[in-house]
Amino acid sequence: MAGGGPIGGGGDRPDPDALLRQAAQEGRGRLKVFLGAAPGVGKTFEMLSEGASRKRDGVDVVVGVVETHGRPETEALTRGHEIVARREVPYEGRVLHEMDLDAILARAPRLVLVDELAHTNAPGSRHPKRFQDVEELLDAGIDVYSTINIQHVESLNDVVASFTRVRVRETVPDSVLEMAEIEVVDIPPDELIERLKAGKVYLPHEATRALGHFFSKSNLSALRELALRRAAQAVDAQMLEHVRAMGVGGTWAGSDRIVVAINELPGADTLVRAAKRVADGLRGPWTALFIETPRTAHFTAEQHSRVASTMTLATQLGAAVATVPATGVVEGIQTFLADARATQLVMGKSRRSRWFELRHGSVVDRLIRDTPGVTVHVLPMEHAPTPTDPGRRRPAAAWGSPAGYAITALMVAAVTAVASALFHILDLGNVALLYLLPVMAAASFYGLRTGIFAGIAASLAYNFFFLPPVGTLSISNPENLVSVIVLLGIAIATSQLTARVRAQADLAAASARSNATLAGFLRQITSVNDAAAAAQMICDDVKRLFDVQVLVLAPAAQAGLEILAASDPGYRLDTMDQAAATWAFDTGNIAGKGSGTLTASEWLFQPLKTGDHVLGVLGIARDAGGDPVRADQRPLLTSLIDQSALVLERLRLEAEMRDVDVVRTRDRLRAALLSSVSHDLRTPLTAVIAAADQLDHGATPELIGTIKAEAARLNRFVANLLDMARVEAGALKLNVEPVDLSDAVTSATHDARRALKGHAVQLDVPPDLPLIRADPQLLHHCLLNLLDNAGRYGDPGTAIVIEGRHRYGEIRLAVLDNGPGLPPGRESEVFETFRRLEGSDRAAGGTGLGLAIVKAFAEAMGMTVEAGNREDGSGAAFALVFPTPLIVRPVAPESIA
């Protein structure tokens, strides 16, 4: 059940939440939506016409995207506007044209016209839906005009499909329309049909088919009514938001808003059904309201069950539900009516005796008298509570405990003793006010009736001990009689006031406990990054808070639902329970015990959903039988369920994003690989083929050397590609053994001699360097790629230096060249896959895989690789760093000059 609105306050002061929502809109662009009942009513024409009018007023207007569908009159209106060229998106052998969001953002107009808000963008676009593009434009402060048909509104999609037999797949969330100004573009159905027949909407053969299906007069009339009603709801919601932010009083009945006040008596369900009929007749939103007073704590299990089932019925009939804590029923209803700006109230009136109404008053009469501007519908209740009803017998706790009365009597006696001492010793004339102390204490600690008892006892004690004739209850002086009466009146008034404050404090404490519980729950569950762990935490917390059995079901890998987590791991659902859970998941409505569906189940199943997406089902059952959750616990449970659904949705989206990132990376690698193969592998193949052709005219040592060199180069490219595939697939297997770096460098230098052709090689690797632990083959690949990179980028005729140093407990093996070096601040980019830094005509000579492979292999062996420029700035420097754990035989490090 949803929690109620705020307590206290009418509509005469600004609503902080509404002010915050208005402040959040500052700096954002404004959205105006031209809403139509069906295609062909003229939404695009109206949008372009109003855009032209704004342009004539001096507003910077551009067309982001407009679909004219070949209509000459619509195309004519676009000629006066600046049109942002669409971007081309290749897709499955075709070229699609989509709105260029980046171009519009760069152009930064004051107003942009964006047709067909519900459009689905081509794959590969930044946002999957056009309304998301519009939201980015609004965030950038750009106003947007757009168009949409009523069948594309998410909440009405199934309603439209129910009578048109056509379900559109492109929808827009209702939240987009809630923040927009809506203008209904409307023409009568007969006129739209004539436009269709004239070929102004579809081509003739398409128009004939449409007339027999979607564009029937009955369908168009229903769609027209939905469009007008949805626009009216949006206007009403925006009007309420404004008056709340401004603190304007009154109901502001732009449309009727109905509230039904339910209670714990039999027949409360008839109030809900009556309110449903009123709401249907007035076509307005309605809310089922339950006021939680201190008396609610003394409800019997039957009464709690009755309230819960009534609120469940209201939910099934389409009502919003609210539970509002208040000190009294009248105050709670009035507060909610003022906050909701309700215009209609439906409530019941039980048959009570005149004596009861004289003592306690009538809730209905007080509401009719003190709630102007609200129409009150009063229905007679089927059942009149009598003093013999279990629910009407006043609980013993309401009369106070015997200990409370005893302590109160002792407090009155103590005050009497103190007052007597003051009266006789200090000759104090009036001690009546001292007796207010036990009255206030008794009312604060033990309730109203104990406080009234304290007031009567204090009056009698004051009369008996201090008013002449002393020692009797008679009063000789009329002034003293007035003092006793005033003391008794003050005592009773003080008791009532103190008891009211205590009740309000109890309500505030209960609300604080509920908020603290929800906050603690959120702190714990938001720190979890695994769906199963989050589900288990949900089960444990709900069990602890409500003392019930809990389980969470989620879609199984094959079909149906499976238990994701449970407060009792060994629990299994029977056939009826499984059916109720499946129904709750499929429909998004509650099912099971205490609901209106599959009540034979012992479990109450509530869907975990965000928007229209159901993530799973939460099941609740009580070991001792009875309703799983009392009515007063439902608001807290609903809040926990809503927050749980949000957390599970976050985890689901994070998992999907990880999958998307993997797919994107794979696609990027595939595209880069194809580009690399098409360019870099073609060069050695061309050389090999040309040399082979010359063999027909007689082989020469030079041609044979060319074939060998280019074949080796080709082999190195293919090896790099295979190595990167192994890295990406996580298929590297290490064969770690002690390696002598001097031997490893010598071997790599020999194998890279052709890549180092034209360069002298200086080896500065001390022979006394300790052995290191590494995979010899992977280390050899790392050194080959570093030497190949140095040979490619080093200036011809310069030396390549390979130096090894053992300092600070680590070994650094560096390859230094004399070339253009690395751009400052971009050193780490050289290790990215297929990245070749610009700035050198030699950048095109490699695949961009070599250094990425070096980094991947080094990290797999526990090393690190660093890139930078030489200290004298004469070229680049790449170093493999072997930390202490990889050193087999540490020796004393060199001294540092």
mmCIF file with all atom_site columns, N, CA, C and O in Angstrom, residues 676 680 717 720 724 792-793 829-837 843-853:
data_model
loop_
_atom_site.group_PDB
_atom_site.id
_atom_site.type_symbol
_atom_site.label_atom_id
_atom_site.label_alt_id
_atom_site.label_comp_id
_atom_site.label_asym_id
_atom_site.label_entity_id
_atom_site.label_seq_id
_atom_site.pdbx_PDB_ins_code
_atom_site.Cartn_x
_atom_site.Cartn_y
_atom_site.Cartn_z
_atom_site.occupancy
_atom_site.B_iso_or_equiv
_atom_site.pdbx_formal_charge
_atom_site.auth_seq_id
_atom_site.auth_comp_id
_atom_site.auth_asym_id
_atom_site.auth_atom_id
_atom_site.pdbx_PDB_model_num
ATOM 1   N N  . SER A 1 676 ? 42.664 -3.747  -39.739 1.00 0.00 ? 676 SER A N  1
ATOM 2   C CA . SER A 1 676 ? 44.097 -4.064  -39.678 1.00 0.00 ? 676 SER A CA 1
ATOM 3   C C  . SER A 1 676 ? 44.473 -5.112  -40.720 1.00 0.00 ? 676 SER A C  1
ATOM 4   O O  . SER A 1 676 ? 45.490 -4.995  -41.416 1.00 0.00 ? 676 SER A O  1
ATOM 5   N N  . ASP A 1 680 ? 47.259 -3.788  -43.102 1.00 0.00 ? 680 ASP A N  1
ATOM 6   C CA . ASP A 1 680 ? 48.624 -4.135  -42.705 1.00 0.00 ? 680 ASP A CA 1
ATOM 7   C C  . ASP A 1 680 ? 49.068 -5.488  -43.238 1.00 0.00 ? 680 ASP A C  1
ATOM 8   O O  . ASP A 1 680 ? 50.267 -5.691  -43.475 1.00 0.00 ? 680 ASP A O  1
ATOM 9   N N  . PHE A 1 717 ? 52.657 -10.469 -37.808 1.00 0.00 ? 717 PHE A N  1
ATOM 10  C CA . PHE A 1 717 ? 51.320 -9.873  -37.722 1.00 0.00 ? 717 PHE A CA 1
ATOM 11  C C  . PHE A 1 717 ? 50.281 -10.904 -37.294 1.00 0.00 ? 717 PHE A C  1
ATOM 12  O O  . PHE A 1 717 ? 49.453 -10.664 -36.418 1.00 0.00 ? 717 PHE A O  1
ATOM 13  N N  . ASN A 1 720 ? 50.641 -11.762 -33.694 1.00 0.00 ? 720 ASN A N  1
ATOM 14  C CA . ASN A 1 720 ? 50.082 -10.722 -32.827 1.00 0.00 ? 720 ASN A CA 1
ATOM 15  C C  . ASN A 1 720 ? 48.563 -10.818 -32.747 1.00 0.00 ? 720 ASN A C  1
ATOM 16  O O  . ASN A 1 720 ? 47.964 -10.651 -31.683 1.00 0.00 ? 720 ASN A O  1
ATOM 17  N N  . MET A 1 724 ? 46.528 -11.544 -29.339 1.00 0.00 ? 724 MET A N  1
ATOM 18  C CA . MET A 1 724 ? 45.493 -10.655 -28.811 1.00 0.00 ? 724 MET A CA 1
ATOM 19  C C  . MET A 1 724 ? 44.176 -11.397 -28.651 1.00 0.00 ? 724 MET A C  1
ATOM 20  O O  . MET A 1 724 ? 43.433 -11.156 -27.698 1.00 0.00 ? 724 MET A O  1
ATOM 21  N N  . ARG A 1 792 ? 60.842 0.639   -35.825 1.00 0.00 ? 792 ARG A N  1
ATOM 22  C CA . ARG A 1 792 ? 59.939 1.346   -36.722 1.00 0.00 ? 792 ARG A CA 1
ATOM 23  C C  . ARG A 1 792 ? 59.978 2.855   -36.476 1.00 0.00 ? 792 ARG A C  1
ATOM 24  O O  . ARG A 1 792 ? 59.932 3.651   -37.416 1.00 0.00 ? 792 ARG A O  1
ATOM 25  N N  . TYR A 1 793 ? 60.056 3.275   -35.220 1.00 0.00 ? 793 TYR A N  1
ATOM 26  C CA . TYR A 1 793 ? 59.938 4.699   -34.910 1.00 0.00 ? 793 TYR A CA 1
ATOM 27  C C  . TYR A 1 793 ? 61.291 5.384   -34.717 1.00 0.00 ? 793 TYR A C  1
ATOM 28  O O  . TYR A 1 793 ? 61.363 6.602   -34.684 1.00 0.00 ? 793 TYR A O  1
ATOM 29  N N  . GLU A 1 829 ? 48.301 6.000   -23.782 1.00 0.00 ? 829 GLU A N  1
ATOM 30  C CA . GLU A 1 829 ? 47.428 5.632   -24.887 1.00 0.00 ? 829 GLU A CA 1
ATOM 31  C C  . GLU A 1 829 ? 48.067 4.613   -25.828 1.00 0.00 ? 829 GLU A C  1
ATOM 32  O O  . GLU A 1 829 ? 47.362 3.917   -26.562 1.00 0.00 ? 829 GLU A O  1
ATOM 33  N N  . VAL A 1 830 ? 49.413 4.540   -25.820 1.00 0.00 ? 830 VAL A N  1
ATOM 34  C CA . VAL A 1 830 ? 50.066 3.642   -26.781 1.00 0.00 ? 830 VAL A CA 1
ATOM 35  C C  . VAL A 1 830 ? 49.773 2.182   -26.466 1.00 0.00 ? 830 VAL A C  1
ATOM 36  O O  . VAL A 1 830 ? 49.968 1.313   -27.340 1.00 0.00 ? 830 VAL A O  1
ATOM 37  N N  . PHE A 1 831 ? 49.321 1.882   -25.246 1.00 0.00 ? 831 PHE A N  1
ATOM 38  C CA . PHE A 1 831 ? 49.030 0.496   -24.884 1.00 0.00 ? 831 PHE A CA 1
ATOM 39  C C  . PHE A 1 831 ? 47.588 0.100   -25.191 1.00 0.00 ? 831 PHE A C  1
ATOM 40  O O  . PHE A 1 831 ? 47.196 -1.028  -24.909 1.00 0.00 ? 831 PHE A O  1
ATOM 41  N N  . GLU A 1 832 ? 46.791 1.013   -25.751 1.00 0.00 ? 832 GLU A N  1
ATOM 42  C CA . GLU A 1 832 ? 45.421 0.665   -26.103 1.00 0.00 ? 832 GLU A CA 1
ATOM 43  C C  . GLU A 1 832 ? 45.406 -0.138  -27.399 1.00 0.00 ? 832 GLU A C  1
ATOM 44  O O  . GLU A 1 832 ? 46.228 0.085   -28.297 1.00 0.00 ? 832 GLU A O  1
ATOM 45  N N  . THR A 1 833 ? 44.440 -1.046  -27.482 1.00 0.00 ? 833 THR A N  1
ATOM 46  C CA . THR A 1 833 ? 44.361 -1.926  -28.655 1.00 0.00 ? 833 THR A CA 1
ATOM 47  C C  . THR A 1 833 ? 44.089 -1.131  -29.922 1.00 0.00 ? 833 THR A C  1
ATOM 48  O O  . THR A 1 833 ? 43.190 -0.276  -29.954 1.00 0.00 ? 833 THR A O  1
ATOM 49  N N  . PHE A 1 834 ? 44.874 -1.397  -30.960 1.00 0.00 ? 834 PHE A N  1
ATOM 50  C CA . PHE A 1 834 ? 44.743 -0.773  -32.278 1.00 0.00 ? 834 PHE A CA 1
ATOM 51  C C  . PHE A 1 834 ? 44.938 0.743   -32.226 1.00 0.00 ? 834 PHE A C  1
ATOM 52  O O  . PHE A 1 834 ? 44.447 1.450   -33.100 1.00 0.00 ? 834 PHE A O  1
ATOM 53  N N  . ARG A 1 835 ? 45.640 1.231   -31.210 1.00 0.00 ? 835 ARG A N  1
ATOM 54  C CA . ARG A 1 835 ? 45.892 2.675   -31.110 1.00 0.00 ? 835 ARG A CA 1
ATOM 55  C C  . ARG A 1 835 ? 47.282 2.987   -31.669 1.00 0.00 ? 835 ARG A C  1
ATOM 56  O O  . ARG A 1 835 ? 48.280 2.400   -31.238 1.00 0.00 ? 835 ARG A O  1
ATOM 57  N N  . ARG A 1 836 ? 47.339 3.895   -32.645 1.00 0.00 ? 836 ARG A N  1
ATOM 58  C CA . ARG A 1 836 ? 48.606 4.382   -33.182 1.00 0.00 ? 836 ARG A CA 1
ATOM 59  C C  . ARG A 1 836 ? 48.562 5.887   -33.113 1.00 0.00 ? 836 ARG A C  1
ATOM 60  O O  . ARG A 1 836 ? 47.697 6.527   -33.738 1.00 0.00 ? 836 ARG A O  1
ATOM 61  N N  . LEU A 1 837 ? 49.445 6.468   -32.319 1.00 0.00 ? 837 LEU A N  1
ATOM 62  C CA . LEU A 1 837 ? 49.415 7.902   -32.107 1.00 0.00 ? 837 LEU A CA 1
ATOM 63  C C  . LEU A 1 837 ? 49.812 8.636   -33.376 1.00 0.00 ? 837 LEU A C  1
ATOM 64  O O  . LEU A 1 837 ? 50.746 8.233   -34.090 1.00 0.00 ? 837 LEU A O  1
ATOM 65  N N  . ALA A 1 843 ? 53.559 5.955   -38.292 1.00 0.00 ? 843 ALA A N  1
ATOM 66  C CA . ALA A 1 843 ? 52.481 5.400   -37.482 1.00 0.00 ? 843 ALA A CA 1
ATOM 67  C C  . ALA A 1 843 ? 51.661 4.398   -38.247 1.00 0.00 ? 843 ALA A C  1
ATOM 68  O O  . ALA A 1 843 ? 51.038 3.518   -37.679 1.00 0.00 ? 843 ALA A O  1
ATOM 69  N N  . ALA A 1 844 ? 51.654 4.513   -39.589 1.00 0.00 ? 844 ALA A N  1
ATOM 70  C CA . ALA A 1 844 ? 50.833 3.600   -40.384 1.00 0.00 ? 844 ALA A CA 1
ATOM 71  C C  . ALA A 1 844 ? 51.514 2.288   -40.665 1.00 0.00 ? 844 ALA A C  1
ATOM 72  O O  . ALA A 1 844 ? 50.979 1.425   -41.322 1.00 0.00 ? 844 ALA A O  1
ATOM 73  N N  . GLY A 1 845 ? 52.707 2.101   -40.147 1.00 0.00 ? 845 GLY A N  1
ATOM 74  C CA . GLY A 1 845 ? 53.439 0.896   -40.472 1.00 0.00 ? 845 GLY A CA 1
ATOM 75  C C  . GLY A 1 845 ? 53.174 -0.262  -39.556 1.00 0.00 ? 845 GLY A C  1
ATOM 76  O O  . GLY A 1 845 ? 53.821 -1.296  -39.668 1.00 0.00 ? 845 GLY A O  1
ATOM 77  N N  . GLY A 1 846 ? 52.277 -0.158  -38.628 1.00 0.00 ? 846 GLY A N  1
ATOM 78  C CA . GLY A 1 846 ? 52.013 -1.256  -37.713 1.00 0.00 ? 846 GLY A CA 1
ATOM 79  C C  . GLY A 1 846 ? 50.531 -1.439  -37.509 1.00 0.00 ? 846 GLY A C  1
ATOM 80  O O  . GLY A 1 846 ? 49.717 -0.652  -37.970 1.00 0.00 ? 846 GLY A O  1
ATOM 81  N N  . THR A 1 847 ? 50.194 -2.512  -36.796 1.00 0.00 ? 847 THR A N  1
ATOM 82  C CA . THR A 1 847 ? 48.781 -2.832  -36.573 1.00 0.00 ? 847 THR A CA 1
ATOM 83  C C  . THR A 1 847 ? 48.200 -2.142  -35.356 1.00 0.00 ? 847 THR A C  1
ATOM 84  O O  . THR A 1 847 ? 46.995 -2.127  -35.174 1.00 0.00 ? 847 THR A O  1
ATOM 85  N N  . GLY A 1 848 ? 49.056 -1.617  -34.487 1.00 0.00 ? 848 GLY A N  1
ATOM 86  C CA . GLY A 1 848 ? 48.550 -1.067  -33.237 1.00 0.00 ? 848 GLY A CA 1
ATOM 87  C C  . GLY A 1 848 ? 48.275 -2.134  -32.204 1.00 0.00 ? 848 GLY A C  1
ATOM 88  O O  . GLY A 1 848 ? 47.599 -1.871  -31.205 1.00 0.00 ? 848 GLY A O  1
ATOM 89  N N  . LEU A 1 849 ? 48.794 -3.346  -32.447 1.00 0.00 ? 849 LEU A N  1
ATOM 90  C CA . LEU A 1 849 ? 48.577 -4.448  -31.511 1.00 0.00 ? 849 LEU A CA 1
ATOM 91  C C  . LEU A 1 849 ? 49.804 -4.748  -30.658 1.00 0.00 ? 849 LEU A C  1
ATOM 92  O O  . LEU A 1 849 ? 49.684 -5.280  -29.559 1.00 0.00 ? 849 LEU A O  1
ATOM 93  N N  . GLY A 1 850 ? 50.993 -4.421  -31.165 1.00 0.00 ? 850 GLY A N  1
ATOM 94  C CA . GLY A 1 850 ? 52.214 -4.861  -30.506 1.00 0.00 ? 850 GLY A CA 1
ATOM 95  C C  . GLY A 1 850 ? 52.314 -4.411  -29.067 1.00 0.00 ? 850 GLY A C  1
ATOM 96  O O  . GLY A 1 850 ? 52.551 -5.229  -28.156 1.00 0.00 ? 850 GLY A O  1
ATOM 97  N N  . LEU A 1 851 ? 52.152 -3.111  -28.797 1.00 0.00 ? 851 LEU A N  1
ATOM 98  C CA . LEU A 1 851 ? 52.293 -2.609  -27.433 1.00 0.00 ? 851 LEU A CA 1
ATOM 99  C C  . LEU A 1 851 ? 51.139 -3.060  -26.556 1.00 0.00 ? 851 LEU A C  1
ATOM 100 O O  . LEU A 1 851 ? 51.310 -3.254  -25.341 1.00 0.00 ? 851 LEU A O  1
ATOM 101 N N  . ALA A 1 852 ? 49.949 -3.222  -27.134 1.00 0.00 ? 852 ALA A N  1
ATOM 102 C CA . ALA A 1 852 ? 48.824 -3.745  -26.349 1.00 0.00 ? 852 ALA A CA 1
ATOM 103 C C  . ALA A 1 852 ? 49.120 -5.171  -25.890 1.00 0.00 ? 852 ALA A C  1
ATOM 104 O O  . ALA A 1 852 ? 48.786 -5.561  -24.756 1.00 0.00 ? 852 ALA A O  1
ATOM 105 N N  . ILE A 1 853 ? 49.762 -5.954  -26.762 1.00 0.00 ? 853 ILE A N  1
ATOM 106 C CA . ILE A 1 853 ? 50.134 -7.322  -26.398 1.00 0.00 ? 853 ILE A CA 1
ATOM 107 C C  . ILE A 1 853 ? 51.208 -7.306  -25.316 1.00 0.00 ? 853 ILE A C  1
ATOM 108 O O  . ILE A 1 853 ? 51.184 -8.107  -24.379 1.00 0.00 ? 853 ILE A O  1
#
